Amino acid sequence: TKTISKCYVQVTGMTCASCVANIERNLRREDGIHSILVALMAGKAEVRYNPAVIHPSAIAELIRELGFGATVMENCGEGDGILELVVRGMTCASCVHKIESTLMKTNGVLYCSVALATNKAHIKYDPEAVGPRDVIQVIKDLGFTTSLVKKDRSASHLDHKQEIRQWKRSFVVSFVFCIPVMGLMIYMMVMNSHPSDAHTHHNMSSEEREASHSSMVLDYQLLPGLSVMNFLSFLLCVPVQVFGGWHFYIQAYRALKHGTANMDVLVVLATSIAFLYSFVILLVAMAEKAKVNPVTFFDTPPMLFVFISLGRWLEHVAKGKTSEALARLISLQATEATIVTLGPDNVLLSEEQVDVELVQRGDIVKVVPGGKFPVDGRVIEGHSMVDESLITGEAMPVTKKPGSTVIAGSINQNGSLLIAATHVGADTTLSQIVKLVEEAQTSKAPIQQFADKLSGYFVPFIVAVSVVTLLAWIIIGFVDFGIVEKYFLGYSESISSAEVIIRFAFQASITVLCIACPCSLGLA
């Protein structure tokens, strides 16, 4: 017998089914080519040829002459079928061995591994020589029951509804509490820009006096060292830190557990430190009964969480839109197929309903009027009109007669057709489209990968910088206290200089953390 080899050629420039027909028709005429199958969406041609007569490179050249781009694909393992089965009735390792050895002896099975613990079998096979139904039959003949691993057809892994809800909630909580905090902050800023010293008190207008008075209300101390402003900010900050930041804490914990630092780690670090520092400073001030209210950072966490949770929420909404389209595509796939056995003169001998995944290449599939085509194929018998609008967007039905190609997922309208399956499983046009959309969703833009890589270095870098800031100010303070005194106004005379220095150093390093944290990298 003549040896027949198989090669795959990547074909570019095909626009429609007529291109496919053109390539197939012309190449079949060539010497040494047994059969050719072209998949439009995958841009791939599978050619079976006689290596004594023709080479893959020559085949690619023939396709090029027809006006398409063609390159021979090196890794030809693409054509292997993969089958995941659940096998029931195995009791011990010898059962596993029996199944594996029998399957490996079967012609066309390339690889097989059976796991006793999970009752699963993973089989790679050559779809030319053997099909999933044959494999299942072999296992059944050995006395085990077997079924396909049920694929989740609902595309639930592409559903972003839960994340959208969670980030929306996070955003709303942060936003509600952020507004009053920002209001207080802006109010204090405006008020503090007016001088309110006792010296100028008597020559102020009554309005100014009024303004400085209301600013005093916020500075008014409920307890020694605890001003109304700080107390209100603290109350508003707690819910945000807990509810708004909940998801960030979880993500950050997971990241740290695996020894990586992502944006969430920075957010959590900055907000927690800002919150804890402010809280501790308040306690210290109350313990000291300080006359001057300490500077706190309670306004930082709510504002950070607002921006970042808004960003995450928008991101998931956008992802959800693409996923919706994809889920609709997946729902177009037929779930079952009617396989028929033909006798001489195309007489129907028998028919059976099987799962779409079990249709093998070369099977004869019957499609009734109103039914969906389960696989890509060629019409053998029957005439009908077919609605292919899911691929072409063309609402007018297309006439199909023996020899026409049909696309999986399109709808048969008025006549019953018998088709021979040419592309099954993951090779059908519809599966290829789904795969392309999925890949487009999962692959990152190069700039995004770059940003992710940077943020990996960025987090430790910022932490290091803020630690350096802390140490630098402590050293400066102990060397020359005057500098710290110049920048750190309003500390009470009753505290030791060492404490002033450490407080100021902490304030500086926290500022670094807080400012660098929501940096555009993280938000973008």
Coordinates of C-alpha atoms in Angstrom, one line a residue:
T1 CA 0.0 0.0 0.0
K2 CA 1.1 3.5 -0.6
T3 CA 2.0 5.4 2.6
I4 CA -0.2 8.4 3.3
S5 CA 1.1 11.3 5.4
K6 CA -0.9 14.1 6.8
C7 CA 0.1 17.8 7.1
Y8 CA -1.5 21.0 8.2
V9 CA -1.2 24.2 6.3
Q10 CA -2.0 27.6 7.8
V11 CA -4.0 29.5 5.1
T12 CA -4.5 33.2 5.3
G13 CA -6.6 35.4 3.1
M14 CA -9.7 33.2 2.9
T15 CA -12.9 35.3 3.2
C16 CA -15.8 33.0 2.6
A17 CA -16.9 29.5 1.7
S18 CA -16.2 29.9 -2.0
C19 CA -12.5 30.4 -1.2
V20 CA -12.6 27.1 0.7
A21 CA -14.3 25.4 -2.2
N22 CA -11.8 26.9 -4.6
I23 CA -8.8 25.6 -2.7
E24 CA -10.3 22.2 -2.1
R25 CA -11.4 21.8 -5.8
N26 CA -8.0 22.8 -7.2
L27 CA -5.9 20.8 -4.8
R28 CA -7.9 17.6 -5.3
R29 CA -6.8 17.5 -8.9
E30 CA -3.1 17.5 -8.1
D31 CA -1.1 14.3 -8.2
G32 CA -0.3 12.7 -4.8
I33 CA -3.0 14.5 -2.9
H34 CA -5.6 12.2 -1.4
S35 CA -7.9 14.5 0.4
I36 CA -8.0 18.0 1.6
L37 CA -10.1 19.6 4.3
V38 CA -10.1 23.4 4.8
A39 CA -11.5 25.1 8.0
L40 CA -12.4 28.7 7.2
M41 CA -12.4 30.1 10.8
A42 CA -9.3 28.4 11.9
G43 CA -7.6 29.3 8.7
K44 CA -6.2 25.8 8.5
A45 CA -6.1 23.1 5.8
E46 CA -5.5 19.4 6.6
V47 CA -4.0 17.6 3.6
R48 CA -3.5 13.9 3.2
Y49 CA -0.8 13.2 0.6
N50 CA 1.6 10.7 -0.7
P51 CA 5.1 11.8 0.4
A52 CA 6.7 9.9 -2.5
V53 CA 5.0 12.2 -5.0
I54 CA 4.6 15.6 -3.2
H55 CA 6.0 17.5 -0.3
P56 CA 4.1 19.7 2.2
S57 CA 6.1 22.8 1.0
A58 CA 4.9 22.1 -2.5
I59 CA 1.3 21.8 -1.3
A60 CA 1.7 25.2 0.4
E61 CA 3.1 26.6 -2.9
L62 CA 0.0 25.3 -4.8
I63 CA -2.2 27.2 -2.3
R64 CA -0.1 30.3 -2.8
E65 CA -0.5 30.1 -6.5
L66 CA -4.3 30.3 -6.0
G67 CA -3.7 33.7 -4.3
F68 CA -3.8 32.8 -0.6
G69 CA -1.0 33.0 1.9
A70 CA 0.1 29.5 3.1
T71 CA 2.7 28.2 5.5
V72 CA 3.2 24.6 6.6
M73 CA 2.4 24.2 10.3
E74 CA 5.2 22.4 12.2
N75 CA 3.3 21.1 15.2
C76 CA 0.8 18.8 13.6
G77 CA -0.5 17.5 17.0
E78 CA -3.3 19.9 16.6
G79 CA -5.4 17.3 14.8
D80 CA -5.4 14.9 17.6
G81 CA -8.8 14.4 19.2
I82 CA -9.0 14.5 23.0
L83 CA -11.6 12.6 24.9
E84 CA -12.4 12.9 28.6
L85 CA -14.5 10.0 29.9
V86 CA -16.0 9.0 33.3
V87 CA -15.5 5.3 33.7
R88 CA -17.5 3.5 36.4
G89 CA -17.0 0.0 37.7
M90 CA -13.2 0.0 38.2
T91 CA -12.2 -1.6 41.4
C92 CA -8.4 -1.8 41.5
A93 CA -5.2 -1.0 39.6
S94 CA -5.6 -4.1 37.4
C95 CA -8.8 -2.7 35.9
V96 CA -6.9 0.5 35.1
H97 CA -4.2 -1.5 33.5
K98 CA -6.7 -3.6 31.5
I99 CA -8.4 -0.5 30.1
E100 CA -5.1 1.3 29.3
S101 CA -3.5 -1.7 27.6
T102 CA -6.5 -2.5 25.6
L103 CA -7.0 1.0 24.4
M104 CA -3.3 1.4 23.5
K105 CA -3.6 -1.7 21.3
T106 CA -6.6 -0.1 19.5
N107 CA -5.6 1.3 16.2
G108 CA -5.6 5.2 16.3
V109 CA -5.3 5.7 20.0
L110 CA -2.2 7.7 20.7
Y111 CA -2.2 8.1 24.4
C112 CA -4.4 7.0 27.3
S113 CA -4.3 7.5 31.0
V114 CA -6.9 6.3 33.5
A115 CA -7.2 7.6 37.0
L116 CA -8.7 5.2 39.5
A117 CA -9.3 7.8 42.2
T118 CA -11.3 10.2 40.1
N119 CA -12.8 7.5 37.7
K120 CA -11.6 9.6 34.8
A121 CA -10.0 8.5 31.5
H122 CA -8.0 10.9 29.4
I123 CA -7.6 9.7 25.8
K124 CA -5.8 11.2 22.8
Y125 CA -6.7 9.7 19.4
D126 CA -6.3 10.2 15.7
P127 CA -9.7 11.3 14.4
E128 CA -8.8 9.8 11.0
A129 CA -8.5 6.2 12.4
V130 CA -10.8 6.1 15.3
G131 CA -13.6 8.1 17.0
P132 CA -15.0 8.8 20.4
R133 CA -17.8 6.2 20.0
D134 CA -15.3 3.5 19.1
V135 CA -13.3 4.2 22.2
I136 CA -16.4 4.2 24.4
Q137 CA -17.4 0.9 22.8
V138 CA -14.0 -0.7 23.5
I139 CA -14.3 0.2 27.2
K140 CA -17.9 -1.1 27.3
D141 CA -16.8 -4.4 25.8
L142 CA -14.4 -4.7 28.7
G143 CA -17.4 -4.6 31.0
F144 CA -17.2 -1.1 32.4
T145 CA -19.8 1.6 32.0
T146 CA -18.6 4.9 30.6
S147 CA -19.9 8.3 29.7
L148 CA -18.6 11.7 28.5
V149 CA -17.5 14.2 31.0
K150 CA -20.4 16.7 30.8
K151 CA -19.1 20.0 29.4
D152 CA -20.5 23.1 30.9
R153 CA -22.2 24.6 27.9
S154 CA -23.6 27.6 29.8
A155 CA -20.3 29.4 29.7
S156 CA -20.8 30.3 33.4
H157 CA -17.0 30.9 33.7
L158 CA -17.5 33.9 31.5
D159 CA -20.2 35.4 33.7
H160 CA -19.1 38.6 35.5
K161 CA -22.5 39.3 37.2
Q162 CA -21.2 38.4 40.7
E163 CA -18.1 40.6 40.4
I164 CA -20.1 43.5 39.0
R165 CA -22.4 43.3 41.9
Q166 CA -19.6 43.1 44.4
W167 CA -17.6 46.0 43.1
K168 CA -20.7 48.1 42.6
R169 CA -21.5 47.5 46.3
S170 CA -18.0 48.3 47.3
F171 CA -18.1 51.5 45.3
V172 CA -21.4 52.7 46.6
V173 CA -20.4 52.1 50.2
S174 CA -17.1 54.0 49.8
F175 CA -18.8 56.8 47.9
V176 CA -21.6 57.3 50.4
F177 CA -19.0 57.7 53.2
C178 CA -16.5 59.6 51.1
I179 CA -18.8 62.6 50.3
P180 CA -19.0 63.9 54.0
V181 CA -15.3 63.2 54.6
M182 CA -14.4 65.2 51.5
G183 CA -16.9 67.9 52.5
L184 CA -15.3 68.2 56.0
M185 CA -11.8 68.2 54.5
I186 CA -12.5 71.0 51.9
Y187 CA -14.3 73.0 54.6
M188 CA -11.3 72.8 56.9
M189 CA -9.0 73.8 54.1
V190 CA -11.0 76.8 53.3
M191 CA -11.4 77.8 56.9
N192 CA -7.7 77.4 57.7
S193 CA -6.7 79.7 55.0
H194 CA -8.3 82.6 56.9
P195 CA -6.3 83.8 59.8
S196 CA -8.1 83.4 63.1
D197 CA -5.6 84.5 65.6
A198 CA -6.7 86.4 68.7
H199 CA -4.7 89.5 67.6
T200 CA -6.7 90.0 64.4
H201 CA -9.9 89.1 66.1
H202 CA -11.2 92.6 66.9
N203 CA -10.6 94.0 63.4
M204 CA -12.4 91.1 61.5
S205 CA -15.7 91.7 59.9
S206 CA -18.7 89.9 61.4
E207 CA -18.8 87.4 58.5
E208 CA -15.2 86.4 59.0
R209 CA -15.8 86.1 62.7
E210 CA -18.8 83.8 61.9
A211 CA -16.6 81.7 59.6
S212 CA -13.8 81.3 62.0
H213 CA -16.3 80.4 64.7
S214 CA -17.8 77.5 62.6
S215 CA -14.2 76.3 62.0
M216 CA -13.8 76.3 65.7
V217 CA -16.8 74.0 66.1
L218 CA -14.9 71.3 64.1
D219 CA -11.8 72.0 66.0
Y220 CA -13.7 71.9 69.3
Q221 CA -12.5 69.0 71.4
L222 CA -15.0 66.5 72.6
L223 CA -12.4 64.9 74.8
P224 CA -9.0 66.4 75.3
G225 CA -7.0 65.7 72.1
L226 CA -10.1 64.5 70.2
S227 CA -11.7 67.1 67.9
V228 CA -15.1 66.9 66.3
M229 CA -13.4 66.9 62.9
N230 CA -11.3 63.9 63.7
F231 CA -14.0 62.1 65.5
L232 CA -16.4 62.4 62.5
S233 CA -13.7 61.4 60.0
F234 CA -13.0 58.4 62.1
L235 CA -16.7 57.3 62.3
L236 CA -17.0 57.7 58.5
C237 CA -13.8 55.9 57.8
V238 CA -14.5 52.7 59.7
P239 CA -17.4 51.4 57.5
V240 CA -15.4 52.1 54.3
Q241 CA -12.3 50.4 55.7
V242 CA -14.4 47.3 56.6
F243 CA -17.1 47.1 53.8
G244 CA -15.5 49.0 51.0
G245 CA -12.1 47.4 51.5
W246 CA -13.2 43.9 52.2
H247 CA -12.4 42.5 48.7
F248 CA -9.1 44.3 48.6
Y249 CA -8.1 42.6 51.9
I250 CA -9.0 39.2 50.6
Q251 CA -7.1 39.7 47.3
A252 CA -4.1 41.1 49.0
Y253 CA -3.9 38.3 51.5
R254 CA -4.0 35.7 48.7
A255 CA -1.3 37.6 46.8
L256 CA 1.0 37.8 49.9
K257 CA 0.4 34.2 50.7
H258 CA 1.9 33.3 47.3
G259 CA 4.7 35.7 47.8
T260 CA 3.7 38.2 45.2
A261 CA 2.8 41.8 45.6
N262 CA 0.0 43.2 43.4
M263 CA -1.9 46.5 43.3
D264 CA -4.3 45.2 46.0
V265 CA -1.4 44.9 48.4
L266 CA -0.5 48.5 47.9
V267 CA -4.0 49.7 48.3
V268 CA -4.4 47.7 51.5
L269 CA -1.0 48.7 52.8
A270 CA -1.6 52.4 52.3
T271 CA -5.2 52.5 53.5
S272 CA -4.5 50.3 56.6
I273 CA -1.4 52.2 57.6
A274 CA -3.1 55.6 57.1
F275 CA -6.1 54.4 59.1
L276 CA -4.1 52.7 61.9
Y277 CA -1.6 55.6 62.1
S278 CA -4.4 58.2 62.4
F279 CA -6.1 56.0 64.9
V280 CA -3.0 55.6 67.1
I281 CA -2.2 59.3 66.8
L282 CA -5.6 60.1 68.1
L283 CA -5.2 57.7 71.0
V284 CA -1.8 59.2 71.8
A285 CA -3.3 62.8 71.6
M286 CA -6.1 61.8 73.9
A287 CA -3.7 60.2 76.4
E288 CA -1.6 63.3 76.4
K289 CA -4.6 65.6 76.5
A290 CA -3.0 67.6 73.7
K291 CA -4.2 71.1 73.1
V292 CA -3.4 71.0 69.4
N293 CA -5.4 68.5 67.3
P294 CA -3.1 66.0 65.6
V295 CA -3.0 65.8 61.8
T296 CA -4.8 62.6 60.7
F297 CA -5.2 60.9 57.4
F298 CA -8.8 59.6 57.8
D299 CA -9.7 61.2 54.4
T300 CA -7.3 59.0 52.5
P301 CA -8.9 55.5 52.7
P302 CA -12.4 56.4 51.6
M303 CA -11.2 58.4 48.6
L304 CA -8.8 55.7 47.5
F305 CA -11.4 53.0 47.8
V306 CA -13.9 55.1 45.8
F307 CA -11.6 55.6 42.8
I308 CA -10.3 52.0 42.7
S309 CA -13.6 50.3 43.3
L310 CA -15.1 52.5 40.6
G311 CA -12.3 51.4 38.2
R312 CA -12.8 47.7 39.0
W313 CA -16.6 48.0 38.6
L314 CA -16.3 49.6 35.2
E315 CA -13.7 47.0 34.1
H316 CA -16.0 44.1 35.0
V317 CA -19.0 45.7 33.3
A318 CA -16.9 46.0 30.1
K319 CA -15.8 42.4 30.4
G320 CA -19.4 41.3 31.1
K321 CA -20.5 42.8 27.8
T322 CA -18.1 40.7 25.7
S323 CA -19.0 37.6 27.7
E324 CA -22.6 38.1 27.0
A325 CA -22.0 38.0 23.3
L326 CA -19.9 34.9 23.8
A327 CA -22.5 33.1 25.9
R328 CA -25.0 33.8 23.1
L329 CA -22.6 32.3 20.6
I330 CA -22.1 29.2 22.7
S331 CA -25.9 28.8 23.1
L332 CA -26.2 28.5 19.3
Q333 CA -24.5 25.1 19.4
A334 CA -26.7 22.1 19.0
T335 CA -26.5 19.6 21.9
E336 CA -27.5 16.4 20.1
A337 CA -27.2 14.8 16.7
T338 CA -29.0 12.1 14.9
I339 CA -26.6 9.7 13.3
V340 CA -27.8 7.4 10.6
T341 CA -26.4 4.2 9.1
L342 CA -26.9 4.0 5.3
G343 CA -27.2 0.8 3.3
P344 CA -26.6 0.5 -0.5
D345 CA -28.3 3.3 -2.6
N346 CA -28.5 5.5 0.6
V347 CA -31.2 3.5 2.2
L348 CA -31.7 4.3 5.9
L349 CA -30.9 1.3 8.0
S350 CA -31.0 2.8 11.5
E351 CA -30.6 6.0 13.3
E352 CA -29.6 7.0 16.8
Q353 CA -29.5 10.2 18.9
V354 CA -26.0 10.9 20.4
D355 CA -24.3 13.8 22.1
V356 CA -22.7 16.2 19.7
E357 CA -19.3 15.5 21.2
L358 CA -19.6 11.9 20.0
V359 CA -20.1 12.7 16.4
Q360 CA -17.0 11.4 14.4
R361 CA -15.6 12.7 11.2
G362 CA -17.2 10.9 8.3
D363 CA -20.5 10.1 10.2
I364 CA -23.7 10.6 8.3
V365 CA -25.9 13.0 10.2
K366 CA -29.6 13.5 9.5
V367 CA -31.0 17.0 10.0
V368 CA -34.7 17.5 10.0
P369 CA -36.6 20.6 9.0
G370 CA -36.3 23.3 11.7
G371 CA -33.3 21.4 13.3
K372 CA -29.8 22.9 13.9
F373 CA -26.8 21.5 12.1
P374 CA -24.7 19.9 14.9
V375 CA -21.4 19.8 12.9
D376 CA -19.8 21.3 9.8
G377 CA -20.4 18.9 6.9
R378 CA -21.2 18.3 3.3
V379 CA -24.7 17.5 2.0
I380 CA -25.0 13.9 0.6
E381 CA -28.7 13.8 0.0
G382 CA -31.7 16.1 0.1
H383 CA -32.5 19.7 -0.9
S384 CA -33.3 22.5 1.5
M385 CA -33.0 26.1 2.4
V386 CA -30.7 27.0 5.3
D387 CA -30.5 30.1 7.5
E388 CA -26.8 30.8 8.0
S389 CA -27.3 34.3 9.4
L390 CA -25.3 33.4 12.5
I391 CA -22.1 33.3 10.5
T392 CA -22.8 35.5 7.5
G393 CA -25.4 38.0 8.8
E394 CA -27.4 37.3 5.7
A395 CA -31.1 36.9 6.5
M396 CA -32.0 35.3 3.2
P397 CA -31.9 31.4 3.4
V398 CA -29.3 29.7 1.3
T399 CA -30.1 26.8 -1.0
K400 CA -28.3 23.5 -0.2
K401 CA -28.1 20.6 -2.5
P402 CA -25.8 17.5 -2.5
G403 CA -22.2 18.7 -2.4
S404 CA -22.9 22.0 -0.6
T405 CA -21.1 22.7 2.7
V406 CA -23.1 23.4 5.8
I407 CA -22.1 25.2 9.0
A408 CA -22.7 24.0 12.5
G409 CA -25.3 26.1 14.4
S410 CA -27.1 27.2 11.2
I411 CA -30.8 26.3 11.0
N412 CA -32.3 23.9 8.4
Q413 CA -35.6 25.2 7.1
N414 CA -37.8 23.1 4.9
G415 CA -36.2 19.9 3.7
S416 CA -34.6 17.0 5.4
L417 CA -30.9 16.7 4.7
L418 CA -28.3 13.9 5.2
I419 CA -24.8 15.4 5.7
A420 CA -21.4 13.8 6.1
A421 CA -19.5 15.3 9.0
T422 CA -16.2 17.0 8.0
H423 CA -15.4 19.1 11.1
V424 CA -16.5 18.0 14.5
G425 CA -16.1 19.0 18.1
A426 CA -13.6 21.9 18.5
D427 CA -12.9 22.1 14.7
T428 CA -16.4 23.4 13.8
T429 CA -16.7 27.0 12.6
L430 CA -18.8 27.9 15.6
S431 CA -16.3 26.4 18.1
Q432 CA -13.5 28.3 16.3
I433 CA -15.3 31.6 16.6
V434 CA -16.0 30.9 20.3
K435 CA -12.3 30.0 20.8
L436 CA -11.2 33.2 19.0
V437 CA -13.4 35.4 21.2
E438 CA -12.3 33.6 24.3
E439 CA -8.7 34.1 23.4
A440 CA -9.3 37.7 22.6
Q441 CA -10.7 38.1 26.1
T442 CA -8.1 36.3 28.0
S443 CA -5.0 37.6 26.2
K444 CA -3.7 40.8 27.6
A445 CA -2.6 43.8 25.5
P446 CA 1.2 44.0 25.6
I447 CA 1.1 47.3 27.5
Q448 CA -1.1 45.6 30.2
Q449 CA 1.4 42.8 30.6
F450 CA 4.1 45.5 31.0
A451 CA 2.0 47.3 33.6
D452 CA 1.5 44.1 35.5
K453 CA 5.2 43.3 35.4
L454 CA 6.0 46.8 36.6
S455 CA 3.5 46.8 39.4
G456 CA 5.3 43.6 40.6
Y457 CA 8.4 45.7 41.2
F458 CA 6.5 48.8 42.0
V459 CA 5.0 47.7 45.3
P460 CA 8.2 46.6 47.0
F461 CA 9.8 49.8 45.6
I462 CA 7.3 52.1 47.1
V463 CA 7.4 50.3 50.5
A464 CA 11.2 50.6 50.4
V465 CA 11.0 54.3 49.6
S466 CA 8.6 55.0 52.5
V467 CA 10.9 53.1 54.9
V468 CA 13.9 55.1 53.6
T469 CA 11.8 58.3 54.2
L470 CA 11.1 57.2 57.7
L471 CA 14.7 56.4 58.6
A472 CA 16.0 59.5 56.9
W473 CA 13.8 61.9 58.9
I474 CA 14.6 60.1 62.1
I475 CA 18.3 60.5 61.4
I476 CA 17.9 64.2 60.3
G477 CA 15.8 64.9 63.4
F478 CA 18.4 63.5 65.8
V479 CA 21.2 65.3 64.0
D480 CA 19.5 68.7 63.6
F481 CA 16.2 69.1 65.5
G482 CA 15.7 72.6 64.0
I483 CA 14.8 71.2 60.6
V484 CA 12.0 69.1 61.9
E485 CA 10.8 71.9 64.1
K486 CA 10.6 74.2 61.0
Y487 CA 8.3 71.7 59.1
F488 CA 6.4 70.1 61.9
L489 CA 4.3 73.0 63.2
G490 CA 1.8 72.9 66.0
Y491 CA 3.2 70.1 68.2
S492 CA 2.6 70.7 71.9
E493 CA 5.6 71.8 73.9
S494 CA 4.9 69.1 76.4
I495 CA 6.2 66.2 74.2
S496 CA 9.8 65.2 74.2
S497 CA 11.8 66.0 71.0
A498 CA 12.4 62.3 70.2
E499 CA 8.7 61.8 70.0
V500 CA 8.2 64.8 67.8
I501 CA 10.8 63.4 65.4
I502 CA 9.3 59.9 65.3
R503 CA 5.9 61.3 64.8
F504 CA 7.0 63.6 61.9
A505 CA 9.0 60.8 60.3
F506 CA 6.0 58.5 60.4
Q507 CA 3.8 61.2 58.9
A508 CA 6.3 61.7 56.0
S509 CA 6.6 58.0 55.3
I510 CA 2.8 57.5 55.4
T511 CA 2.4 60.4 53.0
V512 CA 4.7 58.6 50.6
L513 CA 2.7 55.4 50.8
C514 CA -0.6 57.1 50.4
I515 CA 0.4 59.3 47.5
A516 CA 2.1 56.5 45.5
C517 CA -0.6 54.0 46.2
P518 CA -3.4 54.7 43.8
C519 CA -0.9 55.8 41.2
S520 CA -2.2 55.8 37.7
L521 CA -0.8 52.3 37.2
G522 CA -3.1 50.7 39.6
L523 CA -6.2 52.6 38.4
A524 CA -5.5 52.1 34.8

